[in-house]
Amino acid sequence: MQSLYFSSRLQRLRNFSRDVTIVTQLCKGVLLRTDELNATQSMTSCFNMVNCAMHVNFRTIKTTLTSYAERMYTDKHEWVLIDGKMGTVGISHYAQDALGDVVYAQLPDIDTEILKKDECGALESVKAASELYSPVSGRVVEKNIAVEETPALINQSCYEKEWWDD
Amino acid sequence: MAQNLVTKLYRISVIGAARNKPYVVPSVKAVTYSTSTQQDSGAVKNSDAVKSVFISQSNDIFTNLALEDWLYKNFNFINHHILLLWRNSPAVVIGRHQNPWLEVNTSVLSEHGIEIARRNSGGGTVYHDNGNLNLTFFTPREHYNRKNNLQLINRALIREWGLKTEISPREDIVISGGYKISGTAAKLGRPNAYHHCTLLVSVDKEKLKHALHKHHKGIKTNATQSIPSPVMNLCDVNSHVTVEKLLSTIGWEYLRTCPYTAEDRGKDFIMKQRGFQFINPTDQWFPGLDKLRAELTSWDWRFGKSPKFNVTRTFQVPQELLGKEELRNEELSITIDVNKGMVEDVMLMVPPGLKAANGFSGQAQVVTSLKGQRFSEEAVTILQKALSELESPEQTRNEFVVDCVRTSILALEDEKSN
């Protein structure tokens, strides 16, 4: 029994060391920014575990950071389209339909630092103010001024009215 | 291929590696205060939620708004719905995205000791005093239903006093001939939501009219605007209605109504509920309440949160200030751009007659001393000081300009303006 335990632990460490390589590569690029606590923490914990490993088996694995743009939805409301380091946040058709006529859009200001799940703005419709929650952490770099000035745009199709060139 | 119609709101520089699986929002806030015996927020309920009626012992608008916010942020309503009943000393409450300068006469209110508060929900401006009862219906987001709540109030009024009321298309409660007796607003978040409304019982209607009187002030903005309606007190329709009686009437009706529909479950249903509770809103009982209250009383929230706007006023220049050669009617025009309650830019158009020999030369001073100031009387005082320091022989012209700026900011009724 004991030997089984040790061998499976060894296997886990072997697998882990493979993973560590990948994590290290990811972290390298990210660590240039000192404000990214998450990355630093995971980097530190990885190194700690590597030091404790009985077998250190660094195989170089070439990984390419494939960043593919995919729209990810939160629970029925906001979506985020991540392209590398930039995210675009919006609301879905379902959400604007549920809201009814939007009379005011309060969006987060440029340069605001937001944490994931923070309340970062509101959409007011027929006397109900619906909170906007941020699906990711980060710093706002641009906001849709057209929507702030004409909140009714939210209820119309916005495919024709692109507000920046992608 | 048909694609979802979507709206982009903002762009954000993301911290952390991109996730590669769909992100699902769990409960937003850590649930710290719960009367629920169920374990997690996703638990399927196998029994009705219980109900409580909380009655606030405070008469302070800011404390009560803070209490409302505290419950919204900290309480778990999954198995426990709450109706909060509260009253305030005279105050005007504006909606979250409104402009106080547009909605009310701010200087008049402060003279009469009437507070101006901004709430977190949307909607228009209302006047509160001790003859007005406020009701807040707290539920989880999924069970938010405004119509049910209003029907509950209608039923209570019929049951106790035989008063027949209707719900207007805008979801106000109206009585005999379309007079409004209640206004409604709501806030939807995750996991909680609330619907609150007022009930006019014996409000001072003169003060209400005076406080909510909208003056034409040349303000241009996209802030949400109030829609004025003729109002009536419940005590005008039936003199037996008092706020105290209404408190218990509506409370009992709330306790006997099904938590998910507007169905009346009868008197026996009340036995299963948690009844009435007096609430003392202090920081001791509600940790963090003082911080919420401080935020609600701050100038930045009440005034600074206004959407950006500009004010344009024109003033007839009195003949005696113009040069002797000028006999035409001349006008001074001021446009002030305000963002977050601070003056961002000022445009002053001084007519040539005023600028003539020994005329007004403090144009630059007006712009520089107002920029960056709060849109308030303080800015006018600073301007007055700046202009008096100018070496201009004609102080009357300076005073005229200062008066015009003061009128633009404080929106006093000026006989000469349009």
Coordinates of C-alpha atoms in Angstrom, one line a residue:
Chain A
M1 CA 0.0 0.0 0.0
Q2 CA 2.7 2.4 1.0
S3 CA 4.7 1.8 -2.1
L4 CA 1.6 2.5 -4.2
Y5 CA 1.1 5.8 -2.4
F6 CA 4.7 6.8 -3.0
S7 CA 4.7 5.9 -6.6
S8 CA 1.5 7.7 -7.3
R9 CA 2.9 10.7 -5.5
L10 CA 5.9 10.5 -7.6
Q11 CA 3.8 10.4 -10.7
R12 CA 1.9 13.4 -9.6
L13 CA 5.1 15.3 -9.0
R14 CA 6.3 14.2 -12.4
N15 CA 3.1 15.5 -13.9
F16 CA 3.4 18.6 -11.8
S17 CA 6.9 19.3 -13.0
R18 CA 5.6 19.3 -16.5
D19 CA 3.0 21.7 -15.5
V20 CA 5.5 23.9 -13.7
T21 CA 7.3 24.4 -17.0
I22 CA 4.2 25.6 -18.6
V23 CA 3.2 27.8 -15.7
T24 CA 6.7 29.3 -15.7
Q25 CA 6.5 30.2 -19.3
L26 CA 3.1 31.9 -18.8
C27 CA 4.2 33.7 -15.7
K28 CA 7.3 35.1 -17.3
G29 CA 5.4 37.4 -19.6
V30 CA 2.9 38.3 -17.0
L31 CA 5.4 39.0 -14.2
L32 CA 6.6 42.1 -16.0
R33 CA 3.6 43.8 -14.5
T34 CA 4.0 44.2 -10.8
D35 CA 0.4 44.9 -10.1
E36 CA -0.6 41.3 -10.9
L37 CA -0.9 39.7 -7.5
N38 CA -2.5 36.5 -8.8
A39 CA 0.4 35.7 -11.1
T40 CA 3.0 36.4 -8.5
Q41 CA 1.3 34.3 -5.9
S42 CA 1.0 31.3 -8.2
M43 CA 4.6 31.7 -9.2
T44 CA 5.8 31.6 -5.7
S45 CA 3.7 28.6 -4.7
C46 CA 4.9 26.8 -7.8
F47 CA 8.5 27.3 -6.8
N48 CA 7.9 26.2 -3.3
M49 CA 6.5 22.9 -4.5
V50 CA 9.3 22.4 -7.0
N51 CA 11.8 22.7 -4.1
C52 CA 10.0 20.0 -2.2
A53 CA 9.7 17.7 -5.2
M54 CA 11.6 14.5 -4.9
H55 CA 12.2 14.2 -8.6
V56 CA 12.7 17.3 -10.6
N57 CA 12.1 16.5 -14.1
F58 CA 12.1 19.6 -16.3
R59 CA 11.2 18.7 -19.8
T60 CA 11.1 21.6 -22.0
I61 CA 7.7 21.8 -23.6
K62 CA 7.1 24.3 -26.2
T63 CA 3.8 26.0 -25.6
T64 CA 2.4 28.7 -27.7
L65 CA 0.1 31.1 -26.0
T66 CA -2.9 30.7 -28.3
S67 CA -5.2 33.6 -27.5
Y68 CA -8.3 33.0 -29.4
A69 CA -11.1 35.5 -29.2
E70 CA -14.1 33.9 -27.7
R71 CA -17.1 35.6 -26.2
M72 CA -17.6 34.2 -22.7
Y73 CA -21.0 34.8 -21.0
T74 CA -21.8 35.3 -17.4
D75 CA -25.0 34.2 -15.9
K76 CA -27.4 35.7 -18.5
H77 CA -26.1 39.3 -18.4
E78 CA -22.7 40.5 -19.3
W79 CA -20.3 38.9 -21.8
V80 CA -16.6 39.5 -22.2
L81 CA -14.6 39.0 -25.4
I82 CA -10.9 38.6 -24.5
D83 CA -8.3 39.3 -27.1
G84 CA -4.8 38.9 -25.5
K85 CA -4.8 41.4 -22.7
M86 CA -7.8 43.4 -23.8
G87 CA -11.3 42.6 -22.9
T88 CA -14.5 44.0 -24.3
V89 CA -17.5 43.9 -22.0
G90 CA -21.0 44.2 -23.1
I91 CA -24.6 42.9 -22.4
S92 CA -26.5 40.3 -24.4
H93 CA -29.7 40.6 -26.3
Y94 CA -31.4 38.6 -23.7
A95 CA -30.4 41.1 -21.0
Q96 CA -31.4 44.2 -22.9
D97 CA -34.7 42.6 -23.7
A98 CA -35.3 41.8 -20.0
L99 CA -34.5 45.3 -19.0
G100 CA -37.0 47.0 -21.3
D101 CA -36.4 50.6 -22.5
V102 CA -33.1 51.8 -21.1
V103 CA -33.2 55.4 -20.1
Y104 CA -29.8 55.9 -18.6
A105 CA -26.5 54.0 -18.8
Q106 CA -23.8 54.6 -16.1
L107 CA -20.6 53.1 -17.3
P108 CA -17.3 52.9 -15.3
D109 CA -14.9 55.8 -15.9
I110 CA -11.7 55.4 -17.9
D111 CA -8.7 54.4 -15.7
T112 CA -11.0 52.9 -13.0
E113 CA -9.5 49.8 -11.5
I114 CA -12.1 47.1 -11.1
L115 CA -12.0 43.7 -9.5
K116 CA -14.0 40.8 -10.9
K117 CA -17.5 40.7 -9.7
D118 CA -17.4 44.4 -8.5
E119 CA -20.4 46.5 -9.1
C120 CA -19.1 48.9 -11.8
G121 CA -22.1 50.7 -13.2
A122 CA -25.8 50.6 -13.7
L123 CA -28.5 50.6 -16.4
E124 CA -31.7 52.3 -15.6
S125 CA -34.9 51.3 -17.2
V126 CA -38.5 52.1 -16.2
K127 CA -37.5 53.1 -12.7
A128 CA -35.4 50.0 -11.9
A129 CA -31.7 50.5 -11.7
S130 CA -29.9 47.2 -12.7
E131 CA -26.4 46.8 -11.5
L132 CA -23.6 46.0 -13.9
Y133 CA -21.0 43.5 -12.6
S134 CA -17.5 43.3 -14.1
P135 CA -16.8 39.8 -15.4
V136 CA -13.0 40.4 -15.2
S137 CA -10.5 42.3 -13.2
G138 CA -8.6 45.1 -14.8
R139 CA -8.4 48.8 -15.7
V140 CA -10.9 50.4 -17.9
V141 CA -9.4 51.9 -21.0
E142 CA -12.4 52.9 -23.1
K143 CA -16.1 53.3 -22.6
N144 CA -19.0 53.5 -25.1
I145 CA -19.8 57.2 -25.1
A146 CA -22.4 56.7 -27.7
V147 CA -24.4 54.5 -25.3
E148 CA -24.0 57.0 -22.4
E149 CA -25.4 59.8 -24.6
T150 CA -28.1 57.7 -26.2
P151 CA -29.0 54.9 -23.9
A152 CA -31.7 53.7 -26.3
L153 CA -28.9 52.3 -28.4
I154 CA -28.8 49.4 -26.0
N155 CA -32.2 48.3 -27.1
Q156 CA -31.4 48.5 -30.8
S157 CA -29.1 46.4 -32.9
C158 CA -25.6 47.5 -32.5
Y159 CA -24.0 45.5 -35.2
E160 CA -24.3 48.4 -37.6
K161 CA -23.2 50.9 -35.1
E162 CA -19.6 49.8 -34.3
W163 CA -18.0 52.5 -32.1
W164 CA -14.5 51.5 -32.8
D165 CA -12.7 49.8 -35.6
D166 CA -11.9 46.2 -34.7
Chain B
M1 CA -26.1 32.6 -39.7
A2 CA -28.2 34.6 -37.3
Q3 CA -26.1 36.0 -34.5
N4 CA -27.0 37.5 -31.2
L5 CA -27.6 41.2 -31.2
V6 CA -25.1 42.5 -28.6
T7 CA -24.1 45.9 -27.2
K8 CA -20.5 46.8 -26.2
L9 CA -20.3 48.8 -23.0
Y10 CA -16.6 49.3 -22.2
R11 CA -13.1 48.0 -22.9
I12 CA -10.9 46.8 -20.1
S13 CA -7.2 45.9 -19.8
V14 CA -7.5 42.5 -18.2
I15 CA -5.4 41.3 -15.3
G16 CA -4.5 37.6 -15.3
A17 CA -4.3 35.0 -18.0
A18 CA -7.3 34.5 -20.2
R19 CA -9.7 31.8 -19.0
N20 CA -10.5 29.2 -21.5
K21 CA -13.8 28.0 -20.2
P22 CA -17.1 29.9 -19.9
Y23 CA -17.3 32.1 -16.9
V24 CA -20.3 31.7 -14.7
V25 CA -21.1 34.3 -12.0
P26 CA -21.6 32.8 -8.6
S27 CA -23.2 34.8 -5.8
V28 CA -21.6 38.2 -5.9
K29 CA -21.3 39.0 -2.3
A30 CA -20.2 36.8 0.6
V31 CA -23.3 36.1 2.5
T32 CA -22.5 36.9 6.1
Y33 CA -25.9 37.5 7.7
S34 CA -28.5 34.8 7.2
T35 CA -31.5 33.6 9.0
S36 CA -31.7 30.7 6.6
T37 CA -31.1 27.1 7.7
Q38 CA -30.5 26.0 4.1
Q39 CA -26.8 25.6 3.2
D40 CA -25.9 27.1 -0.1
S41 CA -27.5 29.8 -2.2
G42 CA -28.4 27.3 -4.9
A43 CA -30.5 25.2 -2.6
V44 CA -33.8 24.2 -4.0
K45 CA -36.5 25.4 -1.6
N46 CA -38.8 22.8 -0.4
S47 CA -40.9 25.2 1.7
D48 CA -42.1 28.7 1.3
A49 CA -39.8 31.5 2.3
V50 CA -40.8 33.1 5.6
K51 CA -41.6 36.7 5.9
S52 CA -40.8 39.5 8.4
V53 CA -41.9 43.1 8.7
F54 CA -39.1 45.4 9.9
I55 CA -40.0 48.8 11.2
S56 CA -37.2 51.3 11.4
Q57 CA -37.0 53.5 14.5
S58 CA -35.1 56.2 12.8
N59 CA -36.5 59.3 11.2
D60 CA -33.3 60.3 9.4
I61 CA -33.4 59.9 5.7
F62 CA -29.7 59.1 5.4
T63 CA -29.8 56.4 8.1
N64 CA -32.8 54.8 6.6
L65 CA -31.3 54.8 3.1
A66 CA -28.1 53.3 4.6
L67 CA -30.2 50.6 6.4
E68 CA -31.9 49.8 3.1
D69 CA -28.5 49.5 1.4
W70 CA -27.1 47.5 4.2
L71 CA -29.9 44.9 4.0
Y72 CA -29.5 44.8 0.2
K73 CA -25.8 44.2 0.4
N74 CA -25.6 41.8 3.4
F75 CA -28.8 39.9 3.9
N76 CA -29.6 36.5 2.4
F77 CA -33.3 36.6 1.3
I78 CA -33.4 33.2 -0.2
N79 CA -35.7 31.8 2.5
H80 CA -36.6 35.0 4.3
H81 CA -38.3 37.9 2.5
I82 CA -38.5 41.2 4.3
L83 CA -40.7 44.3 4.1
L84 CA -39.0 47.4 5.6
L85 CA -41.3 50.2 6.7
W86 CA -39.8 53.6 7.3
R87 CA -40.6 57.3 7.7
N88 CA -38.5 60.4 7.5
S89 CA -38.5 64.0 8.6
P90 CA -38.8 66.4 5.7
A91 CA -36.5 65.5 2.9
V92 CA -36.4 65.4 -0.9
V93 CA -35.0 62.2 -2.4
I94 CA -33.8 62.2 -6.0
G95 CA -33.2 59.1 -8.2
R96 CA -29.8 57.6 -8.8
H97 CA -29.2 59.3 -12.2
Q98 CA -30.9 62.6 -11.7
N99 CA -29.7 66.1 -11.5
P100 CA -30.6 67.8 -8.2
W101 CA -30.2 71.3 -9.6
L102 CA -32.7 70.5 -12.3
E103 CA -35.2 68.8 -10.0
V104 CA -35.3 71.1 -7.0
N105 CA -34.3 74.5 -5.9
T106 CA -31.3 73.5 -3.8
S107 CA -30.8 76.9 -2.0
V108 CA -34.4 77.2 -1.0
L109 CA -34.4 73.7 0.5
S110 CA -31.3 74.2 2.5
E111 CA -32.8 77.4 3.9
H112 CA -35.8 75.5 5.1
G113 CA -33.8 72.7 6.6
I114 CA -35.1 70.1 4.1
E115 CA -32.4 67.6 3.3
I116 CA -31.6 66.5 -0.2
A117 CA -30.7 62.8 -0.6
R118 CA -29.9 60.6 -3.5
R119 CA -31.1 57.0 -3.5
N120 CA -29.6 54.0 -5.2
S121 CA -32.6 53.0 -7.2
G122 CA -33.8 54.8 -10.4
G123 CA -36.9 56.9 -10.9
G124 CA -37.8 60.4 -10.2
T125 CA -37.8 62.9 -7.3
V126 CA -40.1 62.6 -4.3
Y127 CA -40.8 64.6 -1.2
H128 CA -40.9 62.8 2.2
D129 CA -42.1 63.9 5.6
N130 CA -43.8 62.2 8.6
G131 CA -47.1 61.9 6.7
N132 CA -45.4 59.7 4.1
L133 CA -44.8 56.0 4.6
N134 CA -42.0 54.2 2.7
L135 CA -42.1 50.5 2.0
T136 CA -39.2 48.4 0.7
F137 CA -39.9 44.8 -0.4
F138 CA -36.7 42.8 -0.3
T139 CA -36.4 39.5 -2.2
P140 CA -33.8 37.5 -4.1
R141 CA -33.5 38.6 -7.7
E142 CA -35.6 35.7 -9.1
H143 CA -38.6 36.6 -6.9
Y144 CA -38.6 40.3 -7.7
N145 CA -42.1 41.3 -8.7
R146 CA -43.3 44.8 -8.5
K147 CA -46.9 44.2 -9.6
N148 CA -47.5 41.7 -6.8
N149 CA -46.3 44.1 -4.2
L150 CA -48.5 46.9 -5.5
Q151 CA -51.5 44.6 -5.6
L152 CA -50.8 43.6 -2.0
I153 CA -51.0 47.3 -1.0
N154 CA -54.3 47.7 -3.0
R155 CA -55.8 44.7 -1.1
A156 CA -54.7 46.1 2.2
L157 CA -56.4 49.4 1.5
I158 CA -59.6 47.7 0.5
R159 CA -59.6 45.3 3.4
E160 CA -59.2 47.9 6.1
W161 CA -60.9 51.0 4.7
G162 CA -62.7 49.9 1.5
L163 CA -60.4 52.2 -0.5
K164 CA -60.4 51.3 -4.2
T165 CA -57.1 52.1 -5.9
E166 CA -55.6 51.3 -9.3
I167 CA -52.2 50.7 -10.7
S168 CA -51.3 53.0 -13.5
P169 CA -49.3 51.9 -16.6
R170 CA -46.3 53.6 -15.0
E171 CA -46.8 51.4 -11.9
D172 CA -47.9 54.2 -9.7
I173 CA -50.8 53.7 -7.4
V174 CA -53.6 56.1 -8.3
I175 CA -57.0 56.9 -6.7
S176 CA -60.3 58.5 -7.6
G177 CA -59.6 60.3 -10.9
G178 CA -55.9 59.6 -11.5
Y179 CA -54.4 61.3 -8.4
K180 CA -51.1 59.6 -7.5
I181 CA -50.8 58.4 -3.9
S182 CA -47.6 56.3 -4.4
G183 CA -44.4 56.4 -6.5
T184 CA -42.3 53.3 -7.2
A185 CA -38.6 52.6 -7.9
A186 CA -36.4 49.5 -7.7
K187 CA -32.9 48.2 -7.7
L188 CA -31.9 44.9 -9.3
G189 CA -28.6 43.3 -8.3
R190 CA -27.3 39.8 -7.8
P191 CA -28.3 37.9 -5.7
N192 CA -30.6 40.5 -4.1
A193 CA -33.2 43.0 -5.4
Y194 CA -35.6 45.4 -3.9
H195 CA -38.7 47.4 -4.8
H196 CA -39.6 50.4 -2.8
C197 CA -42.5 52.8 -2.9
T198 CA -44.0 55.7 -1.0
L199 CA -47.5 56.1 0.3
L200 CA -48.9 59.6 0.8
V201 CA -51.0 59.6 3.9
S202 CA -51.0 63.1 5.4
V203 CA -48.1 64.9 3.6
D204 CA -47.9 68.7 3.7
K205 CA -48.9 69.2 0.0
E206 CA -48.0 72.9 0.0
K207 CA -44.4 72.1 1.0
L208 CA -44.4 69.2 -1.5
K209 CA -45.4 71.5 -4.3
H210 CA -42.9 74.2 -3.3
A211 CA -40.0 71.7 -2.9
L212 CA -40.6 69.9 -6.2
H213 CA -41.4 73.0 -8.2
K214 CA -39.2 72.9 -11.3
H215 CA -37.7 76.1 -12.4
H216 CA -36.6 76.7 -15.9
K217 CA -32.9 77.1 -15.5
G218 CA -31.3 76.6 -18.9
I219 CA -29.9 73.2 -17.9
K220 CA -29.2 70.7 -20.7
T221 CA -28.5 67.1 -19.6
N222 CA -29.3 63.5 -20.3
A223 CA -30.1 62.8 -16.7
T224 CA -33.4 61.1 -16.0
Q225 CA -36.1 63.6 -15.5
S226 CA -39.1 63.5 -13.1
I227 CA -42.5 63.4 -14.6
P228 CA -44.8 65.5 -12.3
S229 CA -48.2 64.2 -11.4
P230 CA -51.1 65.6 -9.3
V231 CA -51.0 63.9 -5.9
M232 CA -53.5 63.3 -3.1
N233 CA -53.2 62.2 0.5
L234 CA -55.0 59.0 1.6
C235 CA -56.4 61.0 4.6
D236 CA -58.1 63.3 2.1
V237 CA -60.1 60.4 0.7
N238 CA -60.7 58.7 4.1
S239 CA -60.0 60.7 7.3
H240 CA -59.5 57.5 9.3
V241 CA -56.3 56.6 7.5
T242 CA -53.2 57.4 9.6
V243 CA -49.6 56.3 9.1
E244 CA -49.6 54.2 12.3
K245 CA -52.7 52.3 11.2
L246 CA -51.3 51.9 7.7
L247 CA -48.1 50.4 9.1
S248 CA -49.9 47.5 10.7
T249 CA -52.5 47.1 8.0
I250 CA -49.9 46.7 5.3
G251 CA -47.7 44.6 7.5
W252 CA -50.5 42.1 8.2
E253 CA -51.4 42.0 4.5
Y254 CA -47.8 41.3 3.7
L255 CA -47.5 38.5 6.2
R256 CA -50.6 36.7 4.8
T257 CA -49.6 37.0 1.2
C258 CA -47.8 34.1 -0.6
P259 CA -44.1 35.1 -1.1
Y260 CA -44.1 34.2 -4.8
T261 CA -47.5 35.3 -6.1
A262 CA -50.0 37.9 -5.0
E263 CA -52.2 35.2 -3.7
D264 CA -53.9 35.8 -0.3
R265 CA -53.2 32.8 1.9
G266 CA -55.5 33.8 4.8
K267 CA -55.0 34.6 8.4
D268 CA -53.6 31.2 9.3
F269 CA -50.6 31.8 7.0
I270 CA -49.5 34.6 9.3
M271 CA -48.8 32.1 12.1
K272 CA -46.0 30.6 10.0
Q273 CA -44.3 34.0 9.5
R274 CA -41.9 35.9 11.7
G275 CA -44.1 38.8 12.5
F276 CA -43.1 42.4 13.2
Q277 CA -39.8 43.6 14.5
F278 CA -38.6 47.1 15.5
I279 CA -35.2 47.9 14.1
N280 CA -32.7 50.3 15.7
P281 CA -30.4 51.2 12.8
T282 CA -27.1 51.8 14.5
D283 CA -23.6 50.7 13.6
Q284 CA -23.6 48.4 16.6
W285 CA -26.4 46.2 15.3
F286 CA -25.5 46.7 11.6
P287 CA -21.7 46.8 11.3
G288 CA -20.7 49.0 8.4
L289 CA -23.9 51.1 8.6
D290 CA -22.0 54.3 9.6
K291 CA -19.8 54.0 6.5
L292 CA -22.8 53.6 4.2
R293 CA -24.4 56.6 5.8
A294 CA -21.3 58.7 5.4
E295 CA -21.2 57.9 1.8
L296 CA -24.9 58.9 1.4
T297 CA -24.5 62.2 3.1
S298 CA -21.4 63.2 1.1
W299 CA -21.6 66.0 -1.4
D300 CA -19.8 63.8 -3.9
W301 CA -22.7 61.3 -3.9
R302 CA -25.6 63.7 -3.5
F303 CA -24.4 66.3 -6.0
G304 CA -21.2 65.0 -7.6
K305 CA -22.9 61.9 -8.9
S306 CA -25.1 64.0 -11.3
P307 CA -24.6 63.2 -15.0
K308 CA -22.7 65.9 -16.8
F309 CA -24.7 69.0 -17.8
N310 CA -24.3 72.6 -18.9
V311 CA -26.2 75.7 -17.9
T312 CA -26.9 78.6 -20.2
R313 CA -28.4 81.8 -19.1
T314 CA -28.6 85.2 -20.7
F315 CA -29.0 88.4 -18.8
Q316 CA -30.1 91.9 -19.9
V317 CA -27.4 94.4 -19.1
P318 CA -28.8 97.4 -17.2
Q319 CA -28.7 100.5 -19.3
E320 CA -26.6 102.4 -16.7
L321 CA -23.7 100.0 -17.0
L322 CA -23.4 100.4 -20.8
G323 CA -21.3 103.1 -22.3
K324 CA -23.3 106.3 -23.1
E325 CA -23.1 105.8 -26.9
E326 CA -24.8 102.4 -26.6
L327 CA -28.6 102.6 -26.7
R328 CA -29.4 99.1 -27.9
N329 CA -30.5 96.3 -25.6
E330 CA -27.4 94.2 -24.8
E331 CA -27.2 90.8 -23.3
L332 CA -24.6 89.0 -21.2
S333 CA -24.5 85.2 -21.8
I334 CA -23.0 82.6 -19.5
T335 CA -22.5 78.9 -20.2
I336 CA -21.1 76.7 -17.5
D337 CA -20.1 73.1 -18.2
V338 CA -20.4 70.9 -15.1
N339 CA -19.1 67.3 -14.7
K340 CA -19.3 65.4 -11.4
G341 CA -20.6 68.5 -9.8
M342 CA -17.5 70.5 -10.6
V343 CA -17.3 73.4 -13.0
E344 CA -15.3 72.1 -16.0
D345 CA -15.5 75.1 -18.3
V346 CA -17.1 78.5 -18.4
M347 CA -18.0 80.6 -21.5
L348 CA -18.7 84.2 -20.9
M349 CA -20.0 86.4 -23.8
V350 CA -19.6 90.0 -22.8
P351 CA -21.5 92.4 -25.0
P352 CA -19.3 95.2 -26.5
G353 CA -21.2 97.9 -24.6
L354 CA -20.1 96.4 -21.3
K355 CA -16.5 96.0 -22.6
A356 CA -16.3 99.6 -23.6
A357 CA -13.9 102.1 -21.9
N358 CA -13.8 101.6 -18.2
G359 CA -15.9 98.5 -18.8
F360 CA -15.7 94.9 -17.6
S361 CA -12.2 93.4 -18.0
G362 CA -12.4 90.5 -15.6
Q363 CA -13.4 87.9 -18.2
A364 CA -10.4 85.7 -17.7
Q365 CA -10.8 85.9 -13.9
V366 CA -14.4 84.7 -14.2
V367 CA -13.2 81.6 -16.1
T368 CA -10.2 80.8 -14.1
S369 CA -11.7 81.3 -10.6
L370 CA -14.8 79.2 -11.4
K371 CA -13.0 76.3 -13.1
G372 CA -12.4 73.3 -10.8
Q373 CA -14.8 74.6 -8.2
R374 CA -17.9 72.9 -6.9
F375 CA -21.1 74.1 -8.7
S376 CA -22.3 76.0 -5.6
E377 CA -22.4 79.2 -3.7
E378 CA -18.8 78.7 -2.8
A379 CA -17.8 79.2 -6.4
V380 CA -19.6 82.5 -6.5
T381 CA -17.8 83.7 -3.3
I382 CA -14.5 82.9 -4.8
L383 CA -15.4 84.7 -8.0
Q384 CA -16.5 87.8 -6.1
K385 CA -13.2 87.9 -4.2
A386 CA -11.2 87.4 -7.4
L387 CA -13.0 90.2 -9.2
S388 CA -12.7 92.6 -6.3
E389 CA -9.0 92.2 -6.4
L390 CA -8.9 93.5 -9.9
E391 CA -7.8 97.1 -10.4
S392 CA -11.0 98.0 -12.1
P393 CA -12.5 101.4 -11.4
E394 CA -16.0 100.2 -12.2
Q395 CA -17.0 97.8 -9.4
T396 CA -20.7 98.0 -10.3
R397 CA -19.9 96.1 -13.5
N398 CA -18.1 93.4 -11.6
E399 CA -21.0 93.1 -9.2
F400 CA -23.4 92.7 -12.1
V401 CA -21.4 89.9 -13.6
V402 CA -21.1 88.2 -10.2
D403 CA -24.9 88.5 -9.7
C404 CA -25.4 86.9 -13.1
V405 CA -23.1 84.0 -12.2
R406 CA -24.8 83.6 -8.9
T407 CA -28.2 83.4 -10.6
S408 CA -27.0 80.9 -13.1
I409 CA -25.7 78.6 -10.3
L410 CA -28.4 79.0 -7.7
A411 CA -31.1 79.4 -10.3
L412 CA -32.9 82.2 -8.4
E413 CA -35.8 83.6 -10.2
D414 CA -34.5 86.7 -11.9
E415 CA -36.9 89.2 -13.4
K416 CA -34.5 90.2 -16.1
S417 CA -33.7 86.7 -17.3
N418 CA -35.8 84.6 -19.7

